[in-house]
Amino acid sequence: MRKWPLLLTVLLVLLYPYLLQSTYFRTIGIFIGIRAIVVIGLCLLMGYAGQASLGQAAFYALGAYTSGVLTVRYGVSPWLALPAGIILASVVAAAVGWPALKLRGHFLALATLSFGLIVYFLLKQWSFLTGGPSGLSGIPALSVAGARLRSAEYYYLVWGTVALVAWLAHNIVHSRIGRSLRAIHDSETAAECLGVDTFRLKLQLFVLSAAYAALAGTLYAHFVRFFSPAAFGFKVSIEFAIMAALGGMASIYGGVLGVATVTLLIEVLRAVVPLALPAAHAVAAVETAVFGLILVAVFIFLPDGLAGGAQQLRTRLVARRAAAAGQTKEARS
Amino acid sequence: MEGMASLTQFLLVGLTLGSIYALVAVGFVLVYNVTGVLNFTQGEFCMLGAMLAATFVRLGIHFLPASFLAVSIVVLAAALLERAAISSARKATPLTLIFITLGAAIVIRGVALLFFGTEPYTLPVFQNLRPLQLAGASVTWASLSALVVGVIVVLLVFLLLERTMAGKALRACMINRLAAQLMGISPQLMSLLAFVLSAAVGAVAGIIIAPITLAVYDMGLMLSLKGFIAATLGGLASAPGAIAGGLLLGVLEALGAGYIGSGYKDVAAFIVLLIVLFVRPDGLISAVRGERV
Amino acid sequence: MSILEVREVAREFGGVLAVDKVSFMVQENEIVSVIGPNGAGKTTLFNIISGVYAPTAGQVLLRGREIQGKKVFQSAGLGLTRTFQNLQLFSRMTVLENVMTGRYMRTSSGFLAAALRLPQAVREERLTREKAFSCLEQVGLEACAERPVTMLSFGEQRLVEIARAMAMEPGLLLLDEPASGLNPAEKLQLAGLLRRLRDSGITILLVEHDMNTVMELSDRVIVLYLGRKIAEGTPAEVQQDEMVVAAYLGGEKIC
């Protein structure tokens, strides 16, 4: 990763709660962090291994609900429930991924989409466990040494986790494993000839992305402390995918960028649209239409997302400067 | 017999639903085999057909011209979509194509929400007619007409594919695109034709389902998915397979809803899909390898 | 024991026998070429040996172990790798990164070691880079190491693919028409490289149409015609063989 954008981002993240003092903006900041964890996992899966997953919300839900149910119904400590959620999601991901990753392209996307819908349905149906459509409430907040975390502290917990998760992802990408994943994406045939067990690697990555989503889910659960299945539907899976695509799938940095951009966009739309279109459903409609357009536009015009676009811009600027310097040298001599 | 009557009832409901799924599935198969694109907007074509027809009827236009107008508009929209988004991206990876059609479907849904709102629209065609009694089961006129229209549309599609030059060219493209191209058939034109035809079929499917289940702005997603499941059941390679798959899915759903519980109706379809994809790869060689056979 | 034994291998495609009871052996440190007119079954045979498909009959043995029907990556694990006629490079990587992927089988750090940047992973990464660079030096492309691989000429890309295979340190290297698309100077360079590889301990089996390269380079030649092996021997022997000459009449001439 380049030095100054990273430094700038870190600075921005650290100072954000002090720059924007209201609870509302702090909440948005926490949500951006939580979603960034999911999206970084998704960027790895879609960007490096080229596997489409339209069901990440299901793993997000598994993390949130496991933590929620264990703490609410069985009195388990949140700090124990957290890893439990991640483990459950990983096991489910392995079970689903095993047959699903044998499928290619469209069919994998549809299998993950179906899986997501089935989980959503079960969350509504099994109300004895999950509280059904009316949701799960009374989830305890996280506390450290007996003191409950307030929202400012939760902000730093979440973003600390983002930093950890991003660091792990960065290391994976710049390693033998990362290279093999990129190889699989470029030419699965050649990767196999070099001894890469492509299926196993894809499966491991799928499980990793599910674990990331579940981790984010548990953080979400103990922040909002009440949720219903509506927060984990197909729309949410698509939002994650849009954030990954817009930010730049083959870039961990792009994950955070995508989440921030989309969240900002939603806030702008919510503020602006009611001024032009007073109908109750107008905001949702415009939001939906704009999201769809972003998806189409990114995949046609900007396949490497904003992060990739910025990269290309920098490369072009450097090249232009080098050419200009070369010309001046020639003129002088 | 009480049991037989219920069974007949469920079968009739299943066949009605099935004929609609069959139409959507045919649309999927057409586009997929000609272009290699799995078209997520298929269900939205159905939704648009239904919503537009309902709106025109509300404005006082008689049912038949309203339907004709609705189908024409949907066909136009599909043509625009194909030219604008699909043809430029056809060489892209499967991931890209999925998201482009998915994105287009979402845009259509958003626009529909904007113009039509969230309330369901009715298509009151058979309001004053009482249901018929057939073999101990009661059949509404709406269901009956859905079945009949479905059969007619399927026959028309067959006639088109078998008897017209355009249809034969389309079939040639479905079987072997390169060979078709060498014979002078333009893949671009065939892609457009496939889209337009599938949109027409989809719009009609939407119009015939509206009197039964009402039309609402987000009905497209479920229809797309179920149509896709039906097509996959039928092997994704041919129109007859798609039709068989659609009917099978409809009947399975109706039987499931009747005997197990209506809550599980939607999820049953997805479980069926996962089972088919995971357990019967041999029957769907093209599905597993992700290639068009 | 021979490094490769092909035993009565046959392959049928919907009633058409593409490969019909072909048998031969390849010894260590040999360069063996498989030639034949178009439609002789060379590519199919090649794909069977490299594991792309299983034969409908017969066995393929690598150092005495049966590998027919095994997955491609499993054969790779036993020391067999191949290149492709139309190149299968990793288009979004640099030249060096492409060659580094060849070291996959010679290293072992997994997800955990990579994610946590354990010392083993860091060390392996450094060694991988060094070894890959030395492979690039052996093919003369070390100056291009950091360039995107797509910026190289076709001939250079072919060398990168070979360097990538070299990085794996395979026992048996299968080359699919390596001379195709190369100009005469590049073909000479290729022949020199392949001889050096053989001398360093890699056994080479190639499918090739370019007769000059084949006769120049090979220790032994196997000739296929309509799915059957019709001759086997040194280049000189094969050139004299009546059946071979007859098979090629009307097609390519041998010398």
PDB file of C-alpha atoms in Angstrom, chain C:
ATOM      1  CA  MET C   1      12.615 -47.104 -14.429  1.00  0.00           C
ATOM      2  CA  SER C   2      11.508 -44.738 -17.132  1.00  0.00           C
ATOM      3  CA  ILE C   3      10.190 -41.416 -16.032  1.00  0.00           C
ATOM      4  CA  LEU C   4       7.088 -41.705 -18.186  1.00  0.00           C
ATOM      5  CA  GLU C   5       5.366 -44.760 -19.517  1.00  0.00           C
ATOM      6  CA  VAL C   6       2.339 -44.568 -21.764  1.00  0.00           C
ATOM      7  CA  ARG C   7       0.708 -47.981 -21.889  1.00  0.00           C
ATOM      8  CA  GLU C   8      -1.926 -48.912 -24.482  1.00  0.00           C
ATOM      9  CA  VAL C   9      -3.594 -45.536 -24.082  1.00  0.00           C
ATOM     10  CA  ALA C  10      -6.766 -45.019 -26.046  1.00  0.00           C
ATOM     11  CA  ARG C  11      -9.295 -42.218 -26.121  1.00  0.00           C
ATOM     12  CA  GLU C  12     -12.660 -42.194 -27.783  1.00  0.00           C
ATOM     13  CA  PHE C  13     -14.852 -39.197 -28.495  1.00  0.00           C
ATOM     14  CA  GLY C  14     -18.383 -40.207 -29.361  1.00  0.00           C
ATOM     15  CA  GLY C  15     -17.374 -43.176 -31.452  1.00  0.00           C
ATOM     16  CA  VAL C  16     -14.280 -41.592 -32.964  1.00  0.00           C
ATOM     17  CA  LEU C  17     -11.021 -43.129 -31.765  1.00  0.00           C
ATOM     18  CA  ALA C  18      -8.711 -40.139 -31.437  1.00  0.00           C
ATOM     19  CA  VAL C  19      -5.937 -42.146 -29.820  1.00  0.00           C
ATOM     20  CA  ASP C  20      -5.683 -45.864 -30.492  1.00  0.00           C
ATOM     21  CA  LYS C  21      -3.535 -48.078 -28.243  1.00  0.00           C
ATOM     22  CA  VAL C  22      -0.462 -45.896 -28.102  1.00  0.00           C
ATOM     23  CA  SER C  23       2.463 -47.112 -26.019  1.00  0.00           C
ATOM     24  CA  PHE C  24       5.922 -45.692 -25.476  1.00  0.00           C
ATOM     25  CA  MET C  25       8.380 -44.803 -22.759  1.00  0.00           C
ATOM     26  CA  VAL C  26      10.403 -41.733 -21.999  1.00  0.00           C
ATOM     27  CA  GLN C  27      13.691 -42.067 -20.126  1.00  0.00           C
ATOM     28  CA  GLU C  28      15.183 -39.492 -17.811  1.00  0.00           C
ATOM     29  CA  ASN C  29      17.138 -36.628 -19.349  1.00  0.00           C
ATOM     30  CA  GLU C  30      15.780 -37.199 -22.851  1.00  0.00           C
ATOM     31  CA  ILE C  31      14.118 -34.836 -25.247  1.00  0.00           C
ATOM     32  CA  VAL C  32      11.338 -36.730 -26.985  1.00  0.00           C
ATOM     33  CA  SER C  33       9.123 -35.216 -29.659  1.00  0.00           C
ATOM     34  CA  VAL C  34       5.723 -36.409 -30.754  1.00  0.00           C
ATOM     35  CA  ILE C  35       4.962 -35.561 -34.365  1.00  0.00           C
ATOM     36  CA  GLY C  36       2.360 -36.423 -36.923  1.00  0.00           C
ATOM     37  CA  PRO C  37       0.101 -34.851 -39.529  1.00  0.00           C
ATOM     38  CA  ASN C  38      -2.956 -32.919 -38.428  1.00  0.00           C
ATOM     39  CA  GLY C  39      -5.576 -35.093 -36.824  1.00  0.00           C
ATOM     40  CA  ALA C  40      -2.993 -37.667 -35.737  1.00  0.00           C
ATOM     41  CA  GLY C  41      -4.060 -37.397 -32.120  1.00  0.00           C
ATOM     42  CA  LYS C  42      -0.971 -35.600 -30.765  1.00  0.00           C
ATOM     43  CA  THR C  43      -2.907 -32.958 -28.856  1.00  0.00           C
ATOM     44  CA  THR C  44      -5.316 -35.515 -27.430  1.00  0.00           C
ATOM     45  CA  LEU C  45      -2.453 -37.718 -26.300  1.00  0.00           C
ATOM     46  CA  PHE C  46      -0.775 -34.718 -24.762  1.00  0.00           C
ATOM     47  CA  ASN C  47      -3.908 -33.743 -22.919  1.00  0.00           C
ATOM     48  CA  ILE C  48      -4.259 -37.270 -21.585  1.00  0.00           C
ATOM     49  CA  ILE C  49      -0.692 -37.346 -20.284  1.00  0.00           C
ATOM     50  CA  SER C  50      -1.032 -33.906 -18.694  1.00  0.00           C
ATOM     51  CA  GLY C  51      -4.319 -34.874 -17.077  1.00  0.00           C
ATOM     52  CA  VAL C  52      -6.801 -32.680 -18.913  1.00  0.00           C
ATOM     53  CA  TYR C  53      -8.799 -35.792 -19.663  1.00  0.00           C
ATOM     54  CA  ALA C  54      -8.706 -39.408 -18.719  1.00  0.00           C
ATOM     55  CA  PRO C  55      -8.072 -42.079 -21.330  1.00  0.00           C
ATOM     56  CA  THR C  56     -10.906 -44.461 -22.166  1.00  0.00           C
ATOM     57  CA  ALA C  57      -8.364 -47.268 -21.897  1.00  0.00           C
ATOM     58  CA  GLY C  58      -4.748 -47.742 -20.907  1.00  0.00           C
ATOM     59  CA  GLN C  59      -2.490 -46.235 -18.272  1.00  0.00           C
ATOM     60  CA  VAL C  60      -0.075 -43.373 -17.912  1.00  0.00           C
ATOM     61  CA  LEU C  61       2.694 -43.953 -15.403  1.00  0.00           C
ATOM     62  CA  LEU C  62       4.906 -41.254 -13.965  1.00  0.00           C
ATOM     63  CA  ARG C  63       7.949 -42.837 -12.317  1.00  0.00           C
ATOM     64  CA  GLY C  64       5.933 -46.025 -11.986  1.00  0.00           C
ATOM     65  CA  ARG C  65       2.854 -44.394 -10.460  1.00  0.00           C
ATOM     66  CA  GLU C  66      -0.427 -44.362 -12.342  1.00  0.00           C
ATOM     67  CA  ILE C  67      -1.592 -40.840 -13.030  1.00  0.00           C
ATOM     68  CA  GLN C  68      -4.271 -41.298 -15.681  1.00  0.00           C
ATOM     69  CA  GLY C  69      -7.573 -39.855 -14.502  1.00  0.00           C
ATOM     70  CA  LYS C  70      -5.929 -37.911 -11.711  1.00  0.00           C
ATOM     71  CA  LYS C  71      -6.570 -34.227 -11.347  1.00  0.00           C
ATOM     72  CA  VAL C  72      -4.111 -31.934 -13.062  1.00  0.00           C
ATOM     73  CA  PHE C  73      -2.784 -30.467  -9.836  1.00  0.00           C
ATOM     74  CA  GLN C  74      -2.136 -33.943  -8.474  1.00  0.00           C
ATOM     75  CA  SER C  75       0.094 -34.840 -11.417  1.00  0.00           C
ATOM     76  CA  ALA C  76       1.807 -31.513 -10.927  1.00  0.00           C
ATOM     77  CA  GLY C  77       2.474 -32.544  -7.365  1.00  0.00           C
ATOM     78  CA  LEU C  78       4.284 -35.593  -8.709  1.00  0.00           C
ATOM     79  CA  GLY C  79       6.590 -33.490 -10.858  1.00  0.00           C
ATOM     80  CA  LEU C  80       4.787 -33.077 -14.167  1.00  0.00           C
ATOM     81  CA  THR C  81       3.945 -29.741 -15.722  1.00  0.00           C
ATOM     82  CA  ARG C  82       3.143 -28.342 -19.146  1.00  0.00           C
ATOM     83  CA  THR C  83       3.042 -25.243 -21.282  1.00  0.00           C
ATOM     84  CA  PHE C  84       0.338 -24.228 -23.730  1.00  0.00           C
ATOM     85  CA  GLN C  85       0.419 -23.534 -27.430  1.00  0.00           C
ATOM     86  CA  ASN C  86      -1.626 -20.367 -27.096  1.00  0.00           C
ATOM     87  CA  LEU C  87       0.029 -19.405 -23.802  1.00  0.00           C
ATOM     88  CA  GLN C  88      -1.718 -19.392 -20.456  1.00  0.00           C
ATOM     89  CA  LEU C  89       0.142 -16.643 -18.708  1.00  0.00           C
ATOM     90  CA  PHE C  90      -1.302 -14.688 -15.820  1.00  0.00           C
ATOM     91  CA  SER C  91      -2.143 -11.526 -17.681  1.00  0.00           C
ATOM     92  CA  ARG C  92      -2.539  -9.258 -14.679  1.00  0.00           C
ATOM     93  CA  MET C  93       0.847 -10.046 -13.177  1.00  0.00           C
ATOM     94  CA  THR C  94       4.343  -8.885 -13.932  1.00  0.00           C
ATOM     95  CA  VAL C  95       6.874 -11.169 -15.597  1.00  0.00           C
ATOM     96  CA  LEU C  96       8.541 -11.975 -12.295  1.00  0.00           C
ATOM     97  CA  GLU C  97       5.258 -12.663 -10.542  1.00  0.00           C
ATOM     98  CA  ASN C  98       4.333 -15.102 -13.289  1.00  0.00           C
ATOM     99  CA  VAL C  99       7.527 -17.028 -12.741  1.00  0.00           C
ATOM    100  CA  MET C 100       7.104 -16.848  -8.973  1.00  0.00           C
ATOM    101  CA  THR C 101       3.806 -18.730  -9.265  1.00  0.00           C
ATOM    102  CA  GLY C 102       5.881 -21.600 -10.563  1.00  0.00           C
ATOM    103  CA  ARG C 103       7.396 -21.980  -7.103  1.00  0.00           C
ATOM    104  CA  TYR C 104       4.024 -22.883  -5.589  1.00  0.00           C
ATOM    105  CA  MET C 105       4.820 -26.569  -5.255  1.00  0.00           C
ATOM    106  CA  ARG C 106       8.214 -25.887  -3.740  1.00  0.00           C
ATOM    107  CA  THR C 107       6.817 -23.773  -0.914  1.00  0.00           C
ATOM    108  CA  SER C 108       4.218 -24.465   1.693  1.00  0.00           C
ATOM    109  CA  SER C 109       3.024 -21.486   3.720  1.00  0.00           C
ATOM    110  CA  GLY C 110      -0.737 -21.406   3.851  1.00  0.00           C
ATOM    111  CA  PHE C 111      -3.422 -18.857   4.721  1.00  0.00           C
ATOM    112  CA  LEU C 112      -2.504 -18.624   8.373  1.00  0.00           C
ATOM    113  CA  ALA C 113       1.222 -18.201   7.887  1.00  0.00           C
ATOM    114  CA  ALA C 114       0.569 -15.656   5.155  1.00  0.00           C
ATOM    115  CA  ALA C 115      -2.012 -13.659   7.114  1.00  0.00           C
ATOM    116  CA  LEU C 116       0.137 -13.409  10.211  1.00  0.00           C
ATOM    117  CA  ARG C 117       3.364 -12.855   8.274  1.00  0.00           C
ATOM    118  CA  LEU C 118       5.076 -15.670  10.090  1.00  0.00           C
ATOM    119  CA  PRO C 119       8.867 -15.849   9.609  1.00  0.00           C
ATOM    120  CA  GLN C 120       8.500 -19.028   7.539  1.00  0.00           C
ATOM    121  CA  ALA C 121       6.251 -17.230   5.074  1.00  0.00           C
ATOM    122  CA  VAL C 122       8.495 -14.189   4.830  1.00  0.00           C
ATOM    123  CA  ARG C 123      11.565 -16.330   4.262  1.00  0.00           C
ATOM    124  CA  GLU C 124       9.856 -18.483   1.638  1.00  0.00           C
ATOM    125  CA  GLU C 125       8.699 -15.377  -0.183  1.00  0.00           C
ATOM    126  CA  ARG C 126      12.249 -14.040  -0.380  1.00  0.00           C
ATOM    127  CA  LEU C 127      13.599 -17.384  -1.618  1.00  0.00           C
ATOM    128  CA  THR C 128      10.783 -17.622  -4.167  1.00  0.00           C
ATOM    129  CA  ARG C 129      11.660 -14.229  -5.549  1.00  0.00           C
ATOM    130  CA  GLU C 130      15.355 -15.117  -5.805  1.00  0.00           C
ATOM    131  CA  LYS C 131      14.774 -18.452  -7.473  1.00  0.00           C
ATOM    132  CA  ALA C 132      12.244 -16.972  -9.909  1.00  0.00           C
ATOM    133  CA  PHE C 133      14.698 -14.239 -10.832  1.00  0.00           C
ATOM    134  CA  SER C 134      17.400 -16.781 -11.532  1.00  0.00           C
ATOM    135  CA  CYS C 135      15.031 -18.670 -13.831  1.00  0.00           C
ATOM    136  CA  LEU C 136      14.416 -15.421 -15.686  1.00  0.00           C
ATOM    137  CA  GLU C 137      18.171 -14.960 -16.005  1.00  0.00           C
ATOM    138  CA  GLN C 138      18.456 -18.409 -17.531  1.00  0.00           C
ATOM    139  CA  VAL C 139      16.031 -17.431 -20.289  1.00  0.00           C
ATOM    140  CA  GLY C 140      17.604 -14.006 -20.662  1.00  0.00           C
ATOM    141  CA  LEU C 141      14.628 -11.944 -19.571  1.00  0.00           C
ATOM    142  CA  GLU C 142      15.814 -10.623 -16.193  1.00  0.00           C
ATOM    143  CA  ALA C 143      15.631  -7.040 -17.488  1.00  0.00           C
ATOM    144  CA  CYS C 144      11.857  -7.373 -17.963  1.00  0.00           C
ATOM    145  CA  ALA C 145      11.164  -8.721 -14.515  1.00  0.00           C
ATOM    146  CA  GLU C 146       8.944  -5.893 -13.294  1.00  0.00           C
ATOM    147  CA  ARG C 147       7.083  -5.292 -16.535  1.00  0.00           C
ATOM    148  CA  PRO C 148       3.468  -6.405 -16.980  1.00  0.00           C
ATOM    149  CA  VAL C 149       3.736  -9.680 -18.802  1.00  0.00           C
ATOM    150  CA  THR C 150       1.303  -8.560 -21.490  1.00  0.00           C
ATOM    151  CA  MET C 151       3.803  -5.955 -22.686  1.00  0.00           C
ATOM    152  CA  LEU C 152       6.255  -8.567 -23.917  1.00  0.00           C
ATOM    153  CA  SER C 153       6.452  -9.929 -27.443  1.00  0.00           C
ATOM    154  CA  PHE C 154       4.971 -13.344 -28.163  1.00  0.00           C
ATOM    155  CA  GLY C 155       8.404 -14.973 -28.277  1.00  0.00           C
ATOM    156  CA  GLU C 156       9.345 -13.422 -24.961  1.00  0.00           C
ATOM    157  CA  GLN C 157       6.058 -14.484 -23.411  1.00  0.00           C
ATOM    158  CA  ARG C 158       6.718 -18.041 -24.520  1.00  0.00           C
ATOM    159  CA  LEU C 159      10.062 -17.868 -22.694  1.00  0.00           C
ATOM    160  CA  VAL C 160       8.311 -16.556 -19.580  1.00  0.00           C
ATOM    161  CA  GLU C 161       5.982 -19.532 -19.653  1.00  0.00           C
ATOM    162  CA  ILE C 162       8.942 -21.854 -19.871  1.00  0.00           C
ATOM    163  CA  ALA C 163      10.736 -20.001 -17.072  1.00  0.00           C
ATOM    164  CA  ARG C 164       7.606 -20.420 -14.968  1.00  0.00           C
ATOM    165  CA  ALA C 165       7.663 -24.153 -15.613  1.00  0.00           C
ATOM    166  CA  MET C 166      11.382 -24.248 -14.800  1.00  0.00           C
ATOM    167  CA  ALA C 167      10.729 -22.558 -11.463  1.00  0.00           C
ATOM    168  CA  MET C 168       8.705 -25.585 -10.486  1.00  0.00           C
ATOM    169  CA  GLU C 169      11.784 -27.780 -10.932  1.00  0.00           C
ATOM    170  CA  PRO C 170       9.691 -30.481 -12.583  1.00  0.00           C
ATOM    171  CA  GLY C 171      10.924 -33.944 -13.437  1.00  0.00           C
ATOM    172  CA  LEU C 172       8.971 -34.025 -16.692  1.00  0.00           C
ATOM    173  CA  LEU C 173       8.116 -30.983 -18.759  1.00  0.00           C
ATOM    174  CA  LEU C 174       5.480 -31.199 -21.463  1.00  0.00           C
ATOM    175  CA  LEU C 175       5.700 -28.512 -24.143  1.00  0.00           C
ATOM    176  CA  ASP C 176       2.761 -27.894 -26.437  1.00  0.00           C
ATOM    177  CA  GLU C 177       4.108 -26.619 -29.775  1.00  0.00           C
ATOM    178  CA  PRO C 178       6.743 -24.395 -28.183  1.00  0.00           C
ATOM    179  CA  ALA C 179       8.126 -23.247 -31.520  1.00  0.00           C
ATOM    180  CA  SER C 180       4.812 -22.066 -32.887  1.00  0.00           C
ATOM    181  CA  GLY C 181       4.682 -18.336 -33.488  1.00  0.00           C
ATOM    182  CA  LEU C 182       8.445 -17.896 -33.169  1.00  0.00           C
ATOM    183  CA  ASN C 183      10.784 -16.461 -35.795  1.00  0.00           C
ATOM    184  CA  PRO C 184      13.927 -18.441 -36.786  1.00  0.00           C
ATOM    185  CA  ALA C 185      16.216 -16.616 -34.346  1.00  0.00           C
ATOM    186  CA  GLU C 186      13.795 -17.269 -31.501  1.00  0.00           C
ATOM    187  CA  LYS C 187      13.562 -20.938 -32.497  1.00  0.00           C
ATOM    188  CA  LEU C 188      17.331 -21.285 -32.249  1.00  0.00           C
ATOM    189  CA  GLN C 189      17.279 -19.652 -28.836  1.00  0.00           C
ATOM    190  CA  LEU C 190      14.496 -21.984 -27.753  1.00  0.00           C
ATOM    191  CA  ALA C 191      16.394 -25.076 -28.892  1.00  0.00           C
ATOM    192  CA  GLY C 192      19.450 -23.977 -26.939  1.00  0.00           C
ATOM    193  CA  LEU C 193      17.362 -23.395 -23.851  1.00  0.00           C
ATOM    194  CA  LEU C 194      15.669 -26.774 -24.072  1.00  0.00           C
ATOM    195  CA  ARG C 195      19.008 -28.533 -24.453  1.00  0.00           C
ATOM    196  CA  ARG C 196      20.305 -26.723 -21.353  1.00  0.00           C
ATOM    197  CA  LEU C 197      17.196 -27.768 -19.466  1.00  0.00           C
ATOM    198  CA  ARG C 198      17.676 -31.383 -20.430  1.00  0.00           C
ATOM    199  CA  ASP C 199      21.307 -31.247 -19.328  1.00  0.00           C
ATOM    200  CA  SER C 200      20.254 -29.811 -15.983  1.00  0.00           C
ATOM    201  CA  GLY C 201      18.097 -32.849 -15.287  1.00  0.00           C
ATOM    202  CA  ILE C 202      14.635 -32.089 -16.685  1.00  0.00           C
ATOM    203  CA  THR C 203      13.081 -34.571 -19.095  1.00  0.00           C
ATOM    204  CA  ILE C 204      11.217 -32.973 -21.977  1.00  0.00           C
ATOM    205  CA  LEU C 205       8.339 -34.277 -24.055  1.00  0.00           C
ATOM    206  CA  LEU C 206       7.115 -32.040 -26.813  1.00  0.00           C
ATOM    207  CA  VAL C 207       4.481 -31.916 -29.474  1.00  0.00           C
ATOM    208  CA  GLU C 208       5.668 -29.973 -32.463  1.00  0.00           C
ATOM    209  CA  HIS C 209       4.981 -29.249 -36.115  1.00  0.00           C
ATOM    210  CA  ASP C 210       8.240 -27.499 -36.958  1.00  0.00           C
ATOM    211  CA  MET C 211      10.314 -30.341 -38.399  1.00  0.00           C
ATOM    212  CA  ASN C 212      13.650 -28.564 -38.331  1.00  0.00           C
ATOM    213  CA  THR C 213      13.363 -27.913 -34.625  1.00  0.00           C
ATOM    214  CA  VAL C 214      12.186 -31.460 -33.977  1.00  0.00           C
ATOM    215  CA  MET C 215      14.980 -33.167 -35.883  1.00  0.00           C
ATOM    216  CA  GLU C 216      17.636 -30.795 -34.509  1.00  0.00           C
ATOM    217  CA  LEU C 217      16.648 -31.083 -30.924  1.00  0.00           C
ATOM    218  CA  SER C 218      15.197 -34.487 -30.201  1.00  0.00           C
ATOM    219  CA  ASP C 219      16.939 -37.518 -28.851  1.00  0.00           C
ATOM    220  CA  ARG C 220      14.007 -39.590 -30.003  1.00  0.00           C
ATOM    221  CA  VAL C 221      10.928 -39.001 -32.096  1.00  0.00           C
ATOM    222  CA  ILE C 222       7.537 -40.688 -31.915  1.00  0.00           C
ATOM    223  CA  VAL C 223       5.286 -40.481 -34.948  1.00  0.00           C
ATOM    224  CA  LEU C 224       1.519 -40.695 -34.719  1.00  0.00           C
ATOM    225  CA  TYR C 225      -0.858 -41.158 -37.600  1.00  0.00           C
ATOM    226  CA  LEU C 226      -4.644 -41.402 -37.287  1.00  0.00           C
ATOM    227  CA  GLY C 227      -4.352 -42.044 -33.574  1.00  0.00           C
ATOM    228  CA  ARG C 228      -1.764 -44.828 -33.830  1.00  0.00           C
ATOM    229  CA  LYS C 229       1.959 -44.868 -33.259  1.00  0.00           C
ATOM    230  CA  ILE C 230       3.551 -45.716 -36.588  1.00  0.00           C
ATOM    231  CA  ALA C 231       7.224 -45.148 -35.826  1.00  0.00           C
ATOM    232  CA  GLU C 232       9.623 -44.499 -32.991  1.00  0.00           C
ATOM    233  CA  GLY C 233      13.338 -43.896 -33.020  1.00  0.00           C
ATOM    234  CA  THR C 234      16.101 -41.372 -33.483  1.00  0.00           C
ATOM    235  CA  PRO C 235      15.446 -38.502 -35.891  1.00  0.00           C
ATOM    236  CA  ALA C 236      17.565 -40.193 -38.516  1.00  0.00           C
ATOM    237  CA  GLU C 237      15.719 -43.491 -38.227  1.00  0.00           C
ATOM    238  CA  VAL C 238      12.330 -41.833 -38.362  1.00  0.00           C
ATOM    239  CA  GLN C 239      13.183 -39.790 -41.424  1.00  0.00           C
ATOM    240  CA  GLN C 240      14.010 -42.988 -43.318  1.00  0.00           C
ATOM    241  CA  ASP C 241      10.921 -44.868 -42.225  1.00  0.00           C
ATOM    242  CA  GLU C 242       8.685 -45.666 -45.184  1.00  0.00           C
ATOM    243  CA  MET C 243       5.423 -45.422 -43.318  1.00  0.00           C
ATOM    244  CA  VAL C 244       6.328 -42.036 -41.951  1.00  0.00           C
ATOM    245  CA  VAL C 245       7.177 -40.722 -45.384  1.00  0.00           C
ATOM    246  CA  ALA C 246       3.929 -42.107 -46.754  1.00  0.00           C
ATOM    247  CA  ALA C 247       1.926 -40.532 -43.953  1.00  0.00           C
ATOM    248  CA  TYR C 248       3.394 -37.144 -44.677  1.00  0.00           C
ATOM    249  CA  LEU C 249       3.035 -37.255 -48.446  1.00  0.00           C
ATOM    250  CA  GLY C 250       0.655 -34.565 -49.487  1.00  0.00           C
ATOM    251  CA  GLY C 251       1.254 -32.865 -46.155  1.00  0.00           C
ATOM    252  CA  GLU C 252       4.441 -31.562 -44.608  1.00  0.00           C
ATOM    253  CA  LYS C 253       7.796 -32.894 -45.729  1.00  0.00           C
ATOM    254  CA  ILE C 254      10.263 -33.993 -43.120  1.00  0.00           C
ATOM    255  CA  CYS C 255      13.527 -32.722 -44.521  1.00  0.00           C
TER     256      CYS C 255
END
